[in-house]
Amino acid sequence: NAGVTQTPKFQVLKTGQSMTLQCAQDMNHNSMYWYRQDPGMGLRLIYYSASEGTTDKGEVPNGYNVSRLNKREFSLRLESAAPSQTSVYFCASSGGWTSLATNTGELFFGEGSRLTVL
Amino acid sequence: GNSVTQMEGPVTLSEEAFLTINCTYTATGYPSLFWYVQYPGEGLQLLLKATKADDKGSNKGFEATYRKETTSFHLEKGSVQVSDSAVYFCALTTSGTYKYIFGTGTRLKVLA
């Protein structure tokens, strides 16, 4: 019963390095999301993908890129990491608005990826 | 735009005390409302939800009622336990969007 799986769980980067966070869901959800969580800021949406083949910016997209590889997978890439990107990153998925009545419309979260940029 | 405001924490209570965490929202249209809980070192889990006005969501002794007239969705529990210590997030989404908006979270600490 995997749900949403993120890798890696921990990563330390130097300023300017690049990396990709991977996310996969096995619930056949249409929509996938990347959030970052910072102390006192709650969760802020970076990018989302409403359905396979589409991606859109959220509140804080600068410095990030995403790829919806297929229905299951949604990756987040940092091309040139900065200390301001030190955060905990969460991937989430959802069956979408019309699925709320069937308990799949809410967000399902991965366990998080803790990224430190030195 | 849509937004969620929840009370600042941390909230510290003794075991068996009554809990209220306030949440108010602004939204166009008719939002669905959620409470998520995050235990230390884990991702967020859905605690309860309400999809229309006057609905009451409940789970694990927690309750919240969707009050359209006061645009509120306050979380309550009659008797908290140490195991309820976590961060609680209020959130909403609205029809026609794919975005979920979260409050800043309220940390609850329950002392034995």
Tab-separated table of C-alpha atoms in Angstrom:
chain	number	residue	atom	x	y	z
A	1	ASN	CA	0.000	0.000	0.000
A	2	ALA	CA	2.642	2.522	-1.135
A	3	GLY	CA	0.518	5.619	-1.921
A	4	VAL	CA	2.905	8.501	-2.730
A	5	THR	CA	6.617	7.726	-2.730
A	6	GLN	CA	9.333	10.384	-2.801
A	7	THR	CA	13.069	10.027	-3.220
A	8	PRO	CA	15.503	10.906	-1.832
A	9	LYS	CA	14.421	11.485	1.766
A	10	PHE	CA	17.488	13.556	2.593
A	11	GLN	CA	19.933	15.479	0.417
A	12	VAL	CA	22.706	17.978	1.017
A	13	LEU	CA	23.816	20.135	-1.896
A	14	LYS	CA	26.321	22.886	-2.425
A	15	THR	CA	25.191	26.181	-3.915
A	16	GLY	CA	24.973	25.887	-7.684
A	17	GLN	CA	24.549	22.117	-7.809
A	18	SER	CA	21.532	20.561	-9.490
A	19	MET	CA	19.293	17.731	-8.432
A	20	THR	CA	15.954	16.104	-9.135
A	21	LEU	CA	13.367	15.014	-6.599
A	22	GLN	CA	11.356	12.048	-7.766
A	23	CYS	CA	7.740	11.325	-6.933
A	24	ALA	CA	5.485	8.433	-7.888
A	25	GLN	CA	1.915	7.550	-6.928
A	26	ASP	CA	0.125	4.253	-7.370
A	27	MET	CA	-3.460	5.460	-6.824
A	28	ASN	CA	-4.214	6.275	-10.466
A	29	HIS	CA	-4.639	9.953	-9.550
A	30	ASN	CA	-4.873	12.576	-12.249
A	31	SER	CA	-3.398	15.517	-10.316
A	32	MET	CA	0.014	15.813	-8.691
A	33	TYR	CA	1.666	18.602	-6.701
A	34	TRP	CA	4.947	19.789	-5.272
A	35	TYR	CA	4.920	21.843	-2.060
A	36	ARG	CA	7.655	23.214	0.113
A	37	GLN	CA	7.341	23.577	3.868
A	38	ASP	CA	9.257	26.209	5.777
A	39	PRO	CA	8.938	27.161	9.458
A	40	GLY	CA	6.131	29.672	9.993
A	41	MET	CA	5.166	29.618	6.312
A	42	GLY	CA	2.994	26.544	6.114
A	43	LEU	CA	2.911	24.747	2.784
A	44	ARG	CA	3.502	26.713	-0.383
A	45	LEU	CA	2.689	25.314	-3.791
A	46	ILE	CA	5.621	25.230	-6.198
A	47	TYR	CA	4.128	23.541	-9.258
A	48	TYR	CA	1.228	21.278	-9.983
A	49	SER	CA	0.037	19.037	-12.768
A	50	ALA	CA	-3.732	18.878	-13.136
A	51	SER	CA	-3.474	15.912	-15.476
A	52	GLU	CA	-0.925	13.971	-17.461
A	53	GLY	CA	0.693	16.244	-20.030
A	54	THR	CA	0.029	19.533	-18.218
A	55	THR	CA	1.982	21.508	-15.629
A	56	ASP	CA	1.324	24.910	-14.046
A	57	LYS	CA	3.088	27.283	-11.707
A	58	GLY	CA	2.052	27.655	-8.113
A	59	GLU	CA	2.950	30.384	-5.616
A	60	VAL	CA	6.737	29.948	-5.584
A	61	PRO	CA	7.944	28.451	-8.917
A	62	ASN	CA	11.160	30.451	-9.361
A	63	GLY	CA	14.270	28.282	-9.386
A	64	TYR	CA	12.371	25.067	-10.068
A	65	ASN	CA	11.266	23.027	-13.046
A	66	VAL	CA	8.950	20.048	-13.201
A	67	SER	CA	8.202	17.136	-15.482
A	68	ARG	CA	5.061	15.028	-15.509
A	69	LEU	CA	6.730	11.955	-16.935
A	70	ASN	CA	3.545	9.872	-17.074
A	71	LYS	CA	0.398	9.541	-15.003
A	72	ARG	CA	2.311	8.044	-12.077
A	73	GLU	CA	5.401	10.227	-11.892
A	74	PHE	CA	6.048	13.925	-11.291
A	75	SER	CA	9.601	15.158	-10.761
A	76	LEU	CA	10.927	18.447	-9.395
A	77	ARG	CA	14.284	19.767	-10.572
A	78	LEU	CA	16.535	22.378	-9.048
A	79	GLU	CA	18.895	23.516	-11.813
A	80	SER	CA	21.193	25.668	-9.656
A	81	ALA	CA	20.474	25.246	-5.987
A	82	ALA	CA	20.505	28.232	-3.634
A	83	PRO	CA	20.492	28.351	0.187
A	84	SER	CA	16.969	29.831	0.008
A	85	GLN	CA	15.825	26.482	-1.352
A	86	THR	CA	16.709	24.719	1.879
A	87	SER	CA	13.366	23.257	2.869
A	88	VAL	CA	11.265	20.153	3.229
A	89	TYR	CA	9.604	19.222	-0.045
A	90	PHE	CA	6.366	17.294	-0.253
A	91	CYS	CA	4.830	15.616	-3.241
A	92	ALA	CA	1.083	15.030	-3.210
A	93	SER	CA	-1.581	13.609	-5.472
A	94	SER	CA	-5.322	13.849	-5.809
A	95	GLY	CA	-8.138	12.274	-7.755
A	96	GLY	CA	-9.493	15.775	-8.404
A	97	TRP	CA	-12.503	17.862	-7.416
A	98	THR	CA	-15.087	15.475	-8.809
A	99	SER	CA	-13.635	12.693	-6.657
A	100	LEU	CA	-14.135	14.384	-3.287
A	101	ALA	CA	-17.285	12.386	-2.588
A	102	THR	CA	-15.401	9.135	-3.108
A	103	ASN	CA	-12.562	9.971	-0.729
A	104	THR	CA	-10.016	10.360	-3.464
A	105	GLY	CA	-10.416	14.107	-4.006
A	106	GLU	CA	-8.357	15.082	-1.028
A	107	LEU	CA	-4.587	15.339	-1.202
A	108	PHE	CA	-2.427	12.359	-0.370
A	109	PHE	CA	1.125	13.246	0.672
A	110	GLY	CA	4.483	11.582	0.496
A	111	GLU	CA	6.755	11.488	3.539
A	112	GLY	CA	8.821	14.457	2.440
A	113	SER	CA	12.344	15.158	1.212
A	114	ARG	CA	14.578	17.269	3.420
A	115	LEU	CA	16.958	19.342	1.296
A	116	THR	CA	19.818	21.412	2.661
A	117	VAL	CA	21.745	23.765	0.389
A	118	LEU	CA	25.073	24.960	1.781
B	1	GLY	CA	-7.849	35.064	-4.083
B	2	ASN	CA	-8.596	32.168	-1.781
B	3	SER	CA	-6.936	32.078	1.617
B	4	VAL	CA	-6.936	30.258	4.931
B	5	THR	CA	-6.145	31.797	8.302
B	6	GLN	CA	-5.582	29.667	11.357
B	7	MET	CA	-4.596	30.523	14.874
B	8	GLU	CA	-0.964	30.928	15.755
B	9	GLY	CA	0.639	28.295	17.867
B	10	PRO	CA	2.050	26.647	19.717
B	11	VAL	CA	-0.904	25.473	21.736
B	12	THR	CA	0.046	23.646	24.926
B	13	LEU	CA	-2.597	21.662	26.799
B	14	SER	CA	-2.738	19.118	29.556
B	15	GLU	CA	-3.992	15.644	28.756
B	16	GLU	CA	-7.828	15.409	28.729
B	17	ALA	CA	-8.215	19.163	28.117
B	18	PHE	CA	-10.610	20.532	25.479
B	19	LEU	CA	-9.048	21.620	22.204
B	20	THR	CA	-10.135	24.283	19.756
B	21	ILE	CA	-8.013	25.397	16.810
B	22	ASN	CA	-9.609	28.226	14.875
B	23	CYS	CA	-9.680	28.341	11.088
B	24	THR	CA	-11.347	30.927	8.880
B	25	TYR	CA	-11.282	31.183	5.123
B	26	THR	CA	-12.006	33.393	2.160
B	27	ALA	CA	-12.986	31.766	-1.078
B	28	THR	CA	-14.899	32.367	-4.250
B	29	GLY	CA	-17.489	29.768	-4.964
B	30	TYR	CA	-18.143	26.873	-2.606
B	31	PRO	CA	-14.979	25.421	-1.156
B	32	SER	CA	-14.362	22.023	0.335
B	33	LEU	CA	-12.571	22.265	3.665
B	34	PHE	CA	-10.017	19.990	5.254
B	35	TRP	CA	-7.971	19.457	8.367
B	36	TYR	CA	-4.661	17.700	7.933
B	37	VAL	CA	-2.345	16.494	10.691
B	38	GLN	CA	1.428	16.166	10.528
B	39	TYR	CA	3.211	14.049	13.117
B	40	PRO	CA	6.935	14.655	13.682
B	41	GLY	CA	9.047	13.552	10.734
B	42	GLU	CA	6.070	12.534	8.620
B	43	GLY	CA	4.016	13.852	5.740
B	44	LEU	CA	0.543	15.296	6.123
B	45	GLN	CA	-2.442	13.008	6.610
B	46	LEU	CA	-6.061	13.888	6.124
B	47	LEU	CA	-7.805	14.139	9.484
B	48	LEU	CA	-11.295	15.133	8.356
B	49	LYS	CA	-13.120	17.028	5.650
B	50	ALA	CA	-16.422	18.733	4.822
B	51	THR	CA	-17.585	19.367	1.292
B	52	LYS	CA	-20.634	21.603	1.823
B	53	ALA	CA	-22.096	24.080	4.293
B	54	ASP	CA	-23.278	22.665	7.644
B	55	ASP	CA	-21.433	19.386	7.062
B	56	LYS	CA	-19.580	18.082	10.091
B	57	GLY	CA	-16.382	16.175	9.530
B	58	SER	CA	-15.202	13.842	12.274
B	59	ASN	CA	-12.397	11.367	12.883
B	60	LYS	CA	-10.455	10.048	15.885
B	61	GLY	CA	-12.538	12.181	18.265
B	62	PHE	CA	-11.865	15.381	16.312
B	63	GLU	CA	-14.734	17.350	14.789
B	64	ALA	CA	-15.145	20.431	12.614
B	65	THR	CA	-18.295	22.005	11.194
B	66	TYR	CA	-18.387	23.918	7.913
B	67	ARG	CA	-19.955	27.288	8.811
B	68	LYS	CA	-20.646	29.276	5.687
B	69	GLU	CA	-22.148	32.237	7.565
B	70	THR	CA	-18.953	32.783	9.556
B	71	THR	CA	-16.599	31.305	6.910
B	72	SER	CA	-15.084	29.079	9.571
B	73	PHE	CA	-14.045	25.468	10.080
B	74	HIS	CA	-12.778	25.248	13.651
B	75	LEU	CA	-11.228	22.003	14.835
B	76	GLU	CA	-12.347	20.646	18.228
B	77	LYS	CA	-11.659	17.656	20.423
B	78	GLY	CA	-13.219	17.059	23.791
B	79	SER	CA	-10.289	15.317	25.487
B	80	VAL	CA	-6.813	15.454	23.981
B	81	GLN	CA	-4.136	12.822	24.468
B	82	VAL	CA	-0.355	13.049	24.392
B	83	SER	CA	-0.480	11.175	21.089
B	84	ASP	CA	-2.397	14.112	19.548
B	85	SER	CA	0.760	16.247	19.713
B	86	ALA	CA	1.352	17.297	16.104
B	87	VAL	CA	0.978	20.175	13.681
B	88	TYR	CA	-2.547	20.755	12.353
B	89	PHE	CA	-3.261	22.413	9.008
B	90	CYS	CA	-6.525	23.815	7.745
B	91	ALA	CA	-6.942	23.763	3.960
B	92	LEU	CA	-9.444	24.372	1.193
B	93	THR	CA	-9.997	23.734	-2.466
B	94	THR	CA	-12.688	25.062	-4.772
B	95	SER	CA	-14.544	23.658	-7.717
B	96	GLY	CA	-12.920	24.438	-11.018
B	97	THR	CA	-9.426	24.773	-9.584
B	98	TYR	CA	-6.823	22.184	-8.855
B	99	LYS	CA	-5.170	24.156	-6.094
B	100	TYR	CA	-5.302	23.378	-2.406
B	101	ILE	CA	-4.625	26.334	-0.131
B	102	PHE	CA	-3.148	25.678	3.305
B	103	GLY	CA	-2.984	27.684	6.486
B	104	THR	CA	0.358	28.144	8.211
B	105	GLY	CA	-0.254	25.293	10.656
B	106	THR	CA	-0.818	25.178	14.416
B	107	ARG	CA	1.514	23.161	16.589
B	108	LEU	CA	-0.223	21.319	19.440
B	109	LYS	CA	1.701	19.971	22.395
B	110	VAL	CA	-0.128	17.841	24.930
B	111	LEU	CA	1.495	17.270	28.292
B	112	ALA	CA	0.917	14.170	30.415
